[in-house]
Amino acid sequence: MNITSEQLEQEKKYLKKTLKVIQSLIDQSDSTIQYRMNSINELKRYIWENNAVLDDMEIATGMYHVNTDVGYTNESIRQFQKLKKSLMNPYFGRVDFENDGDTSAIYIGINGIMKDLDFYVFDWRSPVASLFYNYGIGKASYEAPSGQIDGKVTLKRQYKIVGNKIERCFDSDINIDDEYLQEILSNSSSDKMTNIVNTIQREQNEIIRNITDQFLIVQGIAGSGKTSVALHRIAYLLYKEKNLTSNNVLIFSPNDVFSEYISDVLPGLGEDNVLQSTFSDFASSYIKDYKEIESFTAFLERFYKDGKVDEESFKVTKYKLSDEFKSYLDNYIEKLRLSIHFSKGIIINNKEITKEELNRLLIDRFSRFPFLKRIDSISEYLCDLNHISYKKYGKKLSEKLRDLLNDDLNIMSIYSKILSSEDFKTNAGIISFSSFQAGRVLKYEDLLPVMYLYFELNGYPNGNAIRHIIIDEAQDYSLLQFHMLKKIFHKASFTILGDIHQTINPYYIYNNLNEINSIFDNNGRYIELTKTYRSSEEIIDFTNHILGINNACSVRRSNSIPVVFRDVEREQAIEQLVIDINQMKENGMKRIAIITKNNAETIDLYESLKEQFSSINLIDGDGKKEISDLVILPSYVSKGLEFDGVIAYSDKKHVYQEKDRYLFYVVCTRAQHSLTVYNQKKLVLQREK
């Protein structure tokens, strides 16, 4: 609802007043920064010039003050940068809240603005700001430090401020005005994910502000804002928990492209970027026997590159990643612990330590230690007992002790024995299998069981520094992965997000994402997000059809752009692609992606198109390139990304099969406004039957 001219003038006056306050805070902050920097330089100069006459304690004290002042200065610079951003767009919403007969106008922005104890703008994460996200006109409440505050919302107003000027201003009696939301959703995509503070929906807000549940599991359909919600949740937790820093939060991303894509969100919200890692990169810090650990992307490329995997290889890989294999490993480890013993004694400094004594140390004295750590503990004990330097001789003694055991405890040797056993073949449902071959690259399907063996026998690392874990695209993680992460980060809270309809791991499929809750003793909160904010009605209708589902509801209205289908041979495809790309550009599509099934196809197509489009950017399976206006990339690298226009390309030799429906769904749901599909009529028609 549009406001009156008188109301608009009042709003302009408040904006002018707020901008004046912000500018004064900027000037004040600038002076503070300059003063502190001068003080730091003076103190450093004093220490340098008087180094010869100052004692160690005086120098140490001086440097302590320097480092302390540097910390304060960096924080001042951070606040200065926030204020500069606020000067361009100080707030986006207002709620008038009546409590005990008094009505307060509460303005809400990305950053809070306060001067002389007067609040001009409230941070979107503040308790009172929840009124804007959770309520329309009428009764309302929010949780303040003093307890619940009850009252009613009498006015709800939204703003679009550009360049210090109010471009739009209107009232709404619902959460986020539909007209405004539609305007935001109809905008072009960006090469980076952006914040959604001005359009956060109530169901999203409940996840963002949840501080009571240690474990959150979010099942959200494509385009429901899962990743945005997770990042805004991080920003909220950093705001709410004063002892939590960006170094205490870790995000597990599906690939490096995705990591780059989300890298601007937290800085845009005034927070430092947090730690990020793929699971394979994380594993590489512990598994040192290999020069390279295969990424999940490379693992998928092996499967999808030609669409064919022989039956026995598929069974083996599927079993290696299964929950049943974890149970098998548990039984094997337990048997190993019971069977391993010293078969011989050892002589140290002409003193014999019998095998019986060694076994008592192994089984009794050091039983509380992880199994393989016991050898080092025994070595240290024997060095102390015989007055030998453990630092100098301990490693050699440990090696000798391992040689005295009745079996080889090298992790790779253990794993190789497991895979060559008849039990493994029987459980995997195969007749024959080439035993595990140690090589330069540790394959992804071997990584998980090898990690598990390593941690179970050597002990789990201490991940206490990490207090919150974000796992995105959780449907592609096995329960074994969650088990290991929970044991490593046993003091952390978890936010786990995924969509079972976007499963691209062909070897591991959840029936329901809530199955992950078993790892957390069913103490997690399971939440579903069923609205999609990304794609048009036309695209959602088509993508629902791919999987035969109807639970994906588009918030966006029709844009009257139908899904286009092409049936062309490879010889004519390049010419048609050029036409389609140019047509999308003419229709206002700023970000366009050609998404192929596999990496080999991506590279081949790029070579054919780069002469036509000099700006086209290849994002290969390694995922090292940034997103640009025109990109070409394989299907499994597109996870989590979105584009104005998408061309889902496959030639007739590499079409998506029935088993690839989830992958095809992922590709098509990357499109916001326009979708063109090449050579997939057969798969689409199969669903219609």
XYZ file of C-alpha atoms in Angstrom:
689
model
C 0.000 0.000 0.000
C 1.446 3.359 -1.053
C 1.938 6.004 1.610
C 0.674 9.589 1.518
C 2.797 12.509 0.369
C 2.840 13.812 3.943
C 4.121 10.468 5.247
C 6.753 10.408 2.513
C 8.004 13.842 3.553
C 8.271 12.650 7.150
C 10.251 9.630 5.978
C 12.596 11.827 3.960
C 13.236 13.958 7.052
C 14.031 10.875 9.135
C 16.357 9.565 6.456
C 18.149 12.915 6.298
C 18.471 12.923 10.084
C 19.784 9.348 10.124
C 22.317 10.016 7.377
C 23.557 13.054 9.299
C 24.051 10.872 12.393
C 25.874 8.226 10.385
C 28.173 10.832 8.839
C 29.015 12.213 12.278
C 29.833 8.676 13.470
C 32.022 8.177 10.392
C 33.922 11.396 11.122
C 34.313 10.394 14.759
C 35.471 6.900 13.804
C 37.951 8.285 11.272
C 39.483 10.553 13.930
C 39.721 7.637 16.374
C 41.449 5.452 13.780
C 43.965 8.153 12.898
C 44.710 8.825 16.578
C 45.254 5.128 17.319
C 47.423 4.574 14.278
C 49.580 7.548 15.262
C 49.842 6.189 18.803
C 50.881 2.761 17.524
C 53.524 4.246 15.247
C 54.873 6.428 18.066
C 55.104 3.494 20.449
C 56.802 1.278 17.820
C 59.263 4.090 17.058
C 60.021 4.533 20.777
C 60.721 0.802 21.210
C 62.948 0.758 18.123
C 64.949 3.852 19.071
C 65.412 2.780 22.696
C 65.908 -0.912 22.112
C 69.438 -0.813 23.502
C 68.450 0.667 26.884
C 65.131 -1.103 27.439
C 65.142 -4.425 29.255
C 63.284 -7.487 27.984
C 60.283 -6.894 30.258
C 59.896 -3.283 29.057
C 60.123 -4.354 25.391
C 57.613 -7.169 25.940
C 55.212 -4.780 27.721
C 55.583 -2.238 24.926
C 54.869 -4.822 22.216
C 51.864 -6.071 24.200
C 50.420 -2.549 24.142
C 51.181 -2.292 20.406
C 49.351 -5.544 19.641
C 46.424 -4.546 21.871
C 46.126 -1.170 20.133
C 46.327 -2.871 16.722
C 43.381 -5.075 17.729
C 41.330 -2.063 18.814
C 42.277 -0.218 15.634
C 41.231 -3.125 13.409
C 37.862 -3.225 15.168
C 37.503 0.545 14.652
C 38.284 0.110 10.944
C 35.675 -2.656 10.774
C 33.053 -0.368 12.328
C 34.103 2.440 9.992
C 33.520 0.215 6.971
C 30.083 -0.777 8.309
C 29.143 2.875 8.701
C 30.250 3.682 5.151
C 27.970 0.933 3.825
C 25.111 2.141 6.011
C 25.483 5.632 4.553
C 24.333 4.295 1.175
C 21.453 2.176 2.506
C 20.847 2.700 6.233
C 17.644 0.657 6.608
C 15.084 -1.349 4.674
C 12.171 -1.745 7.073
C 10.174 -0.176 9.861
C 7.793 -1.556 12.465
C 5.695 0.542 14.806
C 5.224 -1.402 18.029
C 2.739 -0.448 20.734
C 3.494 -1.597 24.274
C 1.821 -0.343 27.494
C 0.284 2.571 25.651
C 3.554 3.746 24.078
C 4.316 3.336 20.373
C 7.886 3.186 19.068
C 9.000 3.445 15.453
C 11.662 0.783 14.959
C 13.830 1.117 11.850
C 15.692 -2.020 10.747
C 18.895 -2.266 8.684
C 21.903 -4.500 8.120
C 23.827 -2.610 10.805
C 22.603 -0.947 13.964
C 23.042 2.844 14.278
C 23.185 4.356 17.756
C 24.408 7.711 19.053
C 24.191 9.103 22.568
C 22.138 6.058 23.646
C 19.514 6.795 20.965
C 18.783 4.003 18.455
C 18.246 5.337 14.948
C 18.458 1.920 13.262
C 18.263 -1.532 14.823
C 20.443 -4.382 13.577
C 18.335 -6.973 11.695
C 19.579 -9.567 14.190
C 18.410 -7.686 17.280
C 15.497 -9.189 19.257
C 13.107 -6.352 18.419
C 13.821 -6.761 14.673
C 12.130 -10.168 14.783
C 8.823 -8.252 14.788
C 9.477 -7.277 11.174
C 10.013 -10.855 10.048
C 7.482 -12.699 12.183
C 4.369 -10.535 12.305
C 1.883 -8.534 10.304
C -0.464 -5.913 11.754
C -1.882 -7.049 15.094
C -0.754 -8.790 18.273
C 2.965 -9.475 18.440
C 5.800 -10.194 20.833
C 9.552 -10.576 20.947
C 12.089 -12.035 23.335
C 14.156 -9.339 25.030
C 16.978 -10.006 27.529
C 14.471 -9.123 30.268
C 11.888 -11.591 28.948
C 8.969 -11.609 26.524
C 7.622 -8.216 25.465
C 3.982 -8.262 24.375
C 2.180 -5.654 22.349
C 0.951 -5.110 18.834
C 2.326 -4.036 15.481
C 0.452 -0.950 14.281
C 2.469 -0.235 11.146
C 4.802 -2.147 8.879
C 6.736 -0.264 6.228
C 9.319 -1.250 3.635
C 11.874 0.883 1.822
C 14.040 0.747 -1.215
C 16.823 3.264 -0.612
C 19.328 3.808 -3.409
C 22.122 6.372 -3.262
C 20.870 7.979 -0.023
C 17.414 8.524 -1.516
C 14.089 6.784 -0.971
C 13.225 5.179 -4.282
C 10.217 3.281 -2.954
C 8.299 3.328 0.300
C 5.103 1.424 1.051
C 3.106 -0.174 3.853
C 2.198 -3.803 4.196
C 0.172 -5.810 6.702
C 1.978 -9.096 5.915
C 5.511 -10.315 6.485
C 7.232 -9.195 3.320
C 5.090 -7.357 0.793
C 4.334 -9.641 -2.141
C 4.866 -6.894 -4.708
C 8.275 -6.040 -3.268
C 9.264 -9.697 -2.996
C 8.283 -10.277 -6.622
C 10.410 -7.306 -7.634
C 13.437 -8.696 -5.793
C 12.937 -12.189 -7.210
C 12.598 -10.899 -10.758
C 16.009 -9.225 -10.620
C 18.973 -10.697 -12.429
C 21.249 -13.149 -10.684
C 24.719 -12.188 -9.539
C 28.097 -13.843 -9.871
C 28.043 -13.958 -6.080
C 25.313 -14.886 -3.659
C 23.859 -11.818 -1.923
C 22.197 -11.335 1.452
C 18.429 -11.613 1.849
C 17.927 -9.526 5.022
C 15.140 -7.474 3.449
C 13.144 -10.509 2.281
C 13.666 -13.116 5.011
C 10.463 -15.114 5.423
C 9.033 -16.234 8.745
C 9.917 -19.930 8.254
C 13.468 -18.913 7.303
C 13.727 -16.540 10.255
C 12.828 -19.330 12.687
C 15.844 -21.313 11.479
C 18.180 -18.308 11.485
C 17.346 -17.311 15.083
C 17.190 -20.811 16.553
C 19.657 -20.999 19.447
C 17.915 -23.711 21.475
C 18.576 -26.735 19.249
C 22.141 -28.014 19.042
C 21.415 -29.928 15.862
C 19.274 -28.566 13.021
C 18.495 -30.664 9.954
C 16.893 -28.684 7.138
C 15.285 -30.382 4.151
C 14.727 -27.659 1.594
C 13.717 -27.955 -2.037
C 15.792 -26.339 -4.777
C 15.659 -22.544 -4.496
C 14.187 -22.491 -0.988
C 17.108 -20.427 0.304
C 18.850 -23.163 2.313
C 22.333 -21.772 1.837
C 21.246 -18.170 2.388
C 19.503 -19.212 5.589
C 22.637 -21.032 6.771
C 24.867 -18.008 6.143
C 22.437 -15.602 7.805
C 22.265 -18.039 10.701
C 26.056 -17.794 11.049
C 25.797 -13.993 11.057
C 23.087 -14.188 13.715
C 25.099 -16.544 15.931
C 28.185 -14.307 15.638
C 26.006 -11.366 16.713
C 24.204 -13.230 19.502
C 27.112 -15.168 21.023
C 29.776 -12.624 21.917
C 32.462 -15.269 22.536
C 31.913 -16.820 19.105
C 34.250 -15.649 16.316
C 34.533 -16.445 12.628
C 37.415 -18.807 13.470
C 34.992 -20.942 15.496
C 32.717 -21.700 12.534
C 33.379 -24.171 9.715
C 31.392 -24.630 6.500
C 31.650 -27.840 4.507
C 31.008 -26.886 0.867
C 30.410 -29.248 -2.074
C 33.194 -27.698 -4.209
C 35.480 -24.691 -4.619
C 33.139 -22.903 -7.054
C 30.404 -22.936 -4.432
C 32.819 -21.630 -1.784
C 33.701 -18.692 -4.005
C 30.035 -18.097 -4.837
C 29.017 -17.599 -1.184
C 32.131 -15.692 -0.135
C 30.542 -12.213 -0.209
C 27.492 -12.904 1.947
C 29.014 -12.641 5.422
C 31.157 -9.560 4.606
C 27.978 -8.027 3.160
C 26.361 -8.595 6.544
C 29.271 -6.969 8.342
C 30.942 -10.198 9.471
C 34.266 -11.823 8.662
C 34.239 -14.874 6.431
C 34.362 -18.158 8.289
C 36.466 -21.246 7.630
C 35.469 -23.291 4.586
C 36.502 -26.705 3.334
C 35.373 -29.519 1.117
C 35.282 -32.892 2.826
C 38.176 -34.206 0.719
C 40.370 -31.207 1.587
C 39.494 -31.678 5.244
C 40.437 -35.370 5.065
C 43.785 -34.596 3.431
C 44.991 -32.919 6.624
C 44.819 -36.297 8.369
C 45.462 -38.915 5.672
C 49.115 -38.358 4.756
C 49.954 -41.584 2.921
C 48.739 -40.208 -0.396
C 49.906 -37.279 -2.453
C 46.342 -36.619 -3.550
C 42.871 -37.404 -2.301
C 40.157 -37.590 -4.923
C 37.494 -34.900 -4.626
C 33.800 -35.660 -4.626
C 33.579 -33.868 -7.986
C 36.246 -36.094 -9.545
C 34.497 -39.122 -8.060
C 31.277 -38.126 -9.809
C 33.126 -37.463 -13.060
C 34.308 -41.086 -13.082
C 30.718 -42.231 -12.834
C 29.101 -39.811 -15.262
C 31.782 -39.403 -17.912
C 30.471 -42.168 -20.141
C 27.320 -43.185 -18.336
C 28.586 -46.707 -17.885
C 29.930 -48.444 -14.804
C 30.271 -52.209 -14.835
C 27.977 -54.030 -12.428
C 30.681 -55.426 -10.139
C 32.459 -52.062 -9.781
C 29.139 -50.414 -8.946
C 28.381 -53.033 -6.277
C 31.843 -52.653 -4.713
C 31.655 -48.861 -4.538
C 28.080 -48.918 -3.261
C 29.043 -51.346 -0.489
C 32.133 -49.318 0.487
C 29.922 -46.263 1.028
C 27.113 -48.136 2.757
C 26.083 -48.131 6.404
C 26.485 -51.922 6.341
C 30.192 -51.559 5.588
C 30.620 -49.371 8.668
C 29.103 -52.176 10.756
C 31.473 -54.625 9.099
C 34.454 -52.341 9.890
C 33.312 -52.043 13.513
C 33.281 -55.828 13.893
C 36.650 -56.135 12.167
C 38.219 -53.503 14.423
C 36.879 -55.206 17.538
C 38.275 -58.579 16.420
C 41.584 -56.899 15.611
C 41.789 -55.384 19.088
C 41.207 -58.791 20.637
C 43.630 -60.682 18.396
C 46.634 -58.351 18.267
C 49.397 -59.174 20.730
C 53.139 -59.186 21.102
C 54.582 -62.459 19.886
C 58.081 -61.729 21.184
C 59.767 -59.842 23.973
C 62.437 -57.160 23.664
C 65.816 -56.425 25.278
C 66.465 -52.848 26.400
C 69.825 -51.972 28.029
C 70.552 -55.664 28.483
C 67.268 -56.042 30.315
C 64.635 -58.418 28.896
C 61.039 -57.277 28.672
C 59.020 -60.447 28.098
C 56.130 -60.680 25.674
C 53.849 -61.288 28.663
C 54.909 -57.980 30.196
C 54.441 -56.198 26.879
C 50.965 -57.678 26.444
C 49.964 -56.609 29.969
C 50.973 -53.062 29.045
C 49.058 -53.332 25.772
C 45.851 -54.827 27.155
C 45.686 -53.463 30.702
C 47.866 -50.499 31.604
C 47.278 -48.481 28.413
C 43.829 -49.809 27.485
C 42.298 -46.320 27.795
C 44.365 -45.095 24.833
C 43.376 -45.527 21.160
C 44.681 -48.879 20.039
C 47.561 -47.767 17.822
C 48.527 -45.000 20.243
C 49.218 -47.647 22.862
C 52.450 -48.624 21.098
C 53.859 -45.110 21.481
C 52.658 -45.019 25.095
C 54.431 -48.319 25.810
C 57.562 -46.973 24.125
C 57.503 -43.838 26.280
C 56.915 -45.909 29.419
C 59.825 -48.248 28.661
C 62.128 -45.305 27.931
C 61.289 -43.731 31.291
C 61.667 -47.082 33.068
C 65.115 -47.609 31.584
C 66.252 -43.978 31.789
C 66.396 -43.555 28.005
C 65.570 -40.335 26.159
C 62.165 -40.827 24.542
C 62.725 -37.778 22.384
C 65.878 -39.354 20.962
C 65.014 -43.068 20.857
C 61.238 -43.290 21.243
C 60.381 -43.392 17.534
C 62.861 -46.210 16.849
C 61.612 -48.156 19.854
C 57.993 -47.791 18.683
C 58.972 -49.193 15.286
C 60.686 -52.172 16.934
C 57.618 -52.823 19.077
C 55.339 -52.791 16.023
C 57.615 -55.404 14.408
C 57.063 -57.634 17.445
C 53.291 -57.702 16.987
C 51.659 -60.744 15.415
C 50.104 -58.696 12.599
C 50.787 -55.603 10.462
C 48.945 -52.576 11.851
C 49.576 -50.238 8.937
C 46.168 -48.764 8.039
C 46.570 -49.427 4.338
C 47.635 -53.021 5.014
C 44.580 -53.526 7.210
C 42.288 -52.045 4.574
C 43.828 -54.170 1.847
C 43.234 -57.335 3.921
C 39.612 -56.350 4.452
C 38.984 -55.866 0.739
C 40.667 -59.124 -0.214
C 38.680 -61.176 2.276
C 35.929 -63.564 1.260
C 33.588 -61.815 3.681
C 33.947 -58.562 1.769
C 33.169 -60.224 -1.560
C 30.138 -61.984 -0.091
C 28.768 -58.828 1.543
C 29.347 -56.750 -1.581
C 27.611 -59.396 -3.667
C 30.492 -59.988 -6.062
C 32.398 -63.012 -7.284
C 35.830 -61.517 -7.686
C 37.525 -58.253 -6.885
C 41.004 -56.892 -7.429
C 42.475 -56.154 -4.039
C 43.088 -52.594 -2.919
C 46.026 -51.038 -4.702
C 47.937 -48.291 -2.968
C 48.747 -45.560 -5.434
C 49.258 -41.865 -5.816
C 45.559 -40.982 -5.528
C 43.232 -42.238 -2.809
C 39.831 -42.696 -4.433
C 36.828 -41.083 -2.779
C 35.028 -44.369 -2.096
C 38.157 -45.622 -0.268
C 38.721 -42.355 1.576
C 35.793 -42.723 3.966
C 36.550 -46.252 5.253
C 40.298 -45.476 5.412
C 39.557 -42.340 7.477
C 37.292 -44.334 9.745
C 39.909 -47.023 10.311
C 42.534 -44.366 10.971
C 40.434 -42.486 13.546
C 39.097 -45.595 15.278
C 42.589 -47.045 15.699
C 44.573 -43.825 16.228
C 41.974 -41.718 18.005
C 39.887 -38.828 16.790
C 41.458 -35.365 16.495
C 40.419 -32.617 18.887
C 38.065 -30.234 17.092
C 37.126 -28.206 20.174
C 38.083 -24.899 18.531
C 35.147 -25.284 16.152
C 31.867 -24.481 17.867
C 29.486 -24.509 14.916
C 29.443 -26.664 11.784
C 27.503 -25.941 8.591
C 27.123 -28.856 6.186
C 25.546 -27.945 2.856
C 24.311 -30.459 0.283
C 24.031 -32.976 3.097
C 22.134 -35.490 0.953
C 25.470 -36.382 -0.699
C 27.090 -37.285 2.648
C 26.880 -40.764 4.121
C 26.024 -41.486 7.744
C 29.652 -42.548 8.199
C 30.780 -39.017 7.327
C 28.384 -37.500 9.837
C 29.530 -40.019 12.446
C 33.174 -38.992 12.034
C 32.420 -35.256 11.992
C 30.320 -35.519 15.148
C 33.130 -37.348 16.973
C 35.761 -34.846 15.819
C 33.644 -31.779 16.601
C 31.891 -33.265 19.609
C 31.361 -29.898 21.314
C 29.987 -28.129 18.247
C 26.437 -27.420 17.198
C 25.455 -28.436 13.667
C 23.290 -26.925 10.940
C 22.776 -29.544 8.236
C 21.050 -28.615 4.989
C 20.133 -30.639 1.952
C 17.484 -31.881 -0.427
C 16.899 -35.561 -1.132
C 15.626 -34.590 -4.599
C 19.053 -33.155 -5.436
C 21.014 -36.307 -4.631
C 23.825 -36.709 -7.151
C 25.779 -39.432 -5.335
C 24.585 -42.501 -7.252
C 25.818 -44.890 -4.557
C 24.135 -43.468 -1.457
C 20.508 -42.302 -1.307
C 18.386 -41.192 1.664
C 14.664 -41.878 1.778
C 14.331 -38.944 4.157
C 16.961 -36.460 5.293
C 15.802 -36.940 8.868
C 17.636 -40.288 8.790
C 20.741 -38.250 9.662
C 19.145 -37.595 13.054
C 20.146 -41.090 14.160
C 23.770 -39.895 14.351
C 22.682 -37.234 16.840
C 20.683 -39.671 19.000
C 17.491 -38.255 17.450
C 18.000 -35.017 19.386
C 18.059 -32.852 16.273
C 15.274 -30.576 15.066
C 14.038 -31.515 11.585
C 12.606 -28.672 9.475
C 11.272 -28.589 5.925
C 11.319 -25.639 3.514
C 8.813 -26.203 0.714
C 8.660 -22.844 -1.059
C 11.095 -22.015 -3.848
C 12.075 -18.407 -4.476
C 14.405 -19.043 -7.414
C 12.539 -20.264 -10.449
C 9.482 -19.110 -12.345
C 6.225 -21.063 -12.312
C 6.981 -22.452 -15.775
C 10.351 -23.849 -14.701
C 9.003 -25.253 -11.426
C 6.148 -27.007 -13.219
C 8.702 -28.652 -15.511
C 11.195 -29.610 -12.789
C 8.392 -31.062 -10.655
C 7.512 -33.145 -13.685
C 11.063 -34.522 -13.955
C 10.764 -36.286 -10.587
C 7.006 -36.650 -10.458
C 6.684 -34.441 -7.375
C 4.358 -31.586 -6.504
C 5.782 -30.367 -3.192
C 7.873 -27.635 -4.817
C 5.767 -24.469 -4.766
C 7.049 -21.393 -6.621
C 6.658 -18.054 -4.851
C 7.506 -16.319 -8.118
C 4.762 -15.524 -10.564
C 4.694 -16.595 -14.184
C 7.109 -14.704 -16.423
C 5.467 -16.012 -19.605
C 8.730 -17.635 -20.742
C 8.065 -21.305 -21.522
C 10.651 -24.046 -21.167
C 12.174 -24.599 -24.630
C 13.151 -28.023 -25.955
C 15.729 -28.704 -28.670
C 16.285 -31.934 -30.547
C 19.415 -31.437 -32.635
C 22.411 -33.402 -33.830
C 25.918 -32.485 -32.696
C 26.720 -30.866 -36.056
C 23.848 -28.388 -35.733
C 24.104 -27.933 -31.969
C 26.780 -25.229 -31.923
C 24.869 -23.055 -34.362
C 21.678 -23.480 -32.327
C 23.499 -22.778 -29.048
C 24.777 -19.484 -30.432
C 21.222 -18.527 -31.398
C 19.828 -19.502 -27.984
C 22.531 -17.657 -26.036
C 22.040 -14.479 -28.065
C 18.265 -14.766 -27.662
C 18.617 -15.046 -23.886
C 20.794 -11.940 -23.870
C 18.220 -10.057 -25.933
C 15.566 -11.109 -23.411
C 17.540 -9.490 -20.602
C 19.308 -12.543 -19.178
C 22.544 -11.231 -17.664
C 23.918 -14.468 -16.218
C 23.752 -17.463 -18.529
C 25.048 -20.984 -17.928
C 25.444 -23.889 -20.313
C 25.383 -26.946 -18.080
C 26.576 -30.246 -19.526
C 26.301 -33.708 -18.048
C 30.020 -34.324 -17.508
C 33.358 -32.554 -17.558
C 34.585 -34.086 -20.810
C 31.497 -32.748 -22.572
C 32.016 -29.350 -20.929
C 35.551 -29.027 -22.305
C 34.523 -30.225 -25.761
C 31.679 -27.734 -25.982
C 33.826 -24.902 -24.645
C 36.368 -25.447 -27.419
C 33.560 -25.103 -29.972
C 32.018 -21.983 -28.420
C 35.013 -19.907 -27.313
C 35.506 -18.493 -30.809
C 31.886 -17.317 -30.860
C 31.929 -15.889 -27.325
C 35.264 -14.526 -26.158
C 33.859 -13.862 -22.683
C 32.722 -17.445 -22.069
C 34.244 -18.875 -18.892
C 35.054 -22.562 -18.501
C 34.408 -23.998 -15.053
C 35.775 -27.503 -15.204
C 35.536 -30.362 -12.780
C 38.326 -28.949 -10.625
C 36.087 -26.005 -9.951
C 38.766 -23.350 -9.874
C 37.215 -20.640 -12.069
C 34.896 -17.881 -10.926
C 31.389 -17.350 -12.248
C 30.968 -14.752 -14.995
C 28.170 -13.527 -17.277
C 28.508 -16.569 -19.542
C 29.810 -19.871 -18.190
C 29.922 -23.498 -19.192
C 30.219 -26.134 -16.473
C 29.420 -29.791 -15.699
C 26.235 -30.761 -13.899
C 27.742 -31.755 -10.565
C 29.628 -28.445 -10.199
C 26.412 -26.453 -10.573
C 25.078 -27.450 -7.139
C 23.831 -24.451 -5.159
C 24.357 -21.961 -8.009
C 21.699 -20.006 -9.893
C 21.562 -18.190 -13.214
C 19.089 -16.020 -15.097
C 19.128 -18.420 -18.015
C 20.224 -22.051 -18.206
C 20.845 -24.249 -21.230
C 20.741 -27.867 -20.074
C 22.876 -29.367 -22.814
C 23.575 -32.956 -23.695
C 24.307 -34.436 -27.073
C 22.445 -37.539 -28.162
C 25.321 -39.801 -27.081
C 25.406 -38.494 -23.508
C 21.768 -37.950 -22.591
C 20.520 -38.232 -19.019
C 19.213 -41.710 -18.290
C 16.511 -42.821 -15.886
C 19.168 -43.265 -13.194
C 20.258 -39.658 -13.783
C 16.894 -38.001 -13.055
C 18.082 -36.372 -9.832
C 21.113 -34.957 -11.598
C 18.952 -33.641 -14.440
C 16.644 -32.069 -11.844
C 19.619 -30.300 -10.240
C 20.679 -28.867 -13.605
C 17.234 -27.546 -14.538
C 16.545 -26.012 -11.116
C 19.566 -23.705 -11.516
C 17.454 -21.528 -13.831
C 15.641 -18.463 -12.522
C 13.908 -17.025 -15.583
C 14.688 -19.081 -18.687
C 15.407 -22.765 -19.350
C 16.307 -24.454 -22.642
C 16.734 -28.242 -22.739
C 18.706 -30.107 -25.406
C 18.030 -33.701 -26.479
C 16.146 -34.881 -23.418
C 12.733 -35.532 -24.905
C 12.940 -39.275 -24.190
C 13.553 -38.843 -20.462
C 10.775 -36.276 -20.185
C 8.297 -38.449 -22.086
C 9.122 -41.474 -19.899
C 7.752 -39.629 -16.891
C 4.597 -38.739 -18.818
C 3.952 -42.427 -19.400
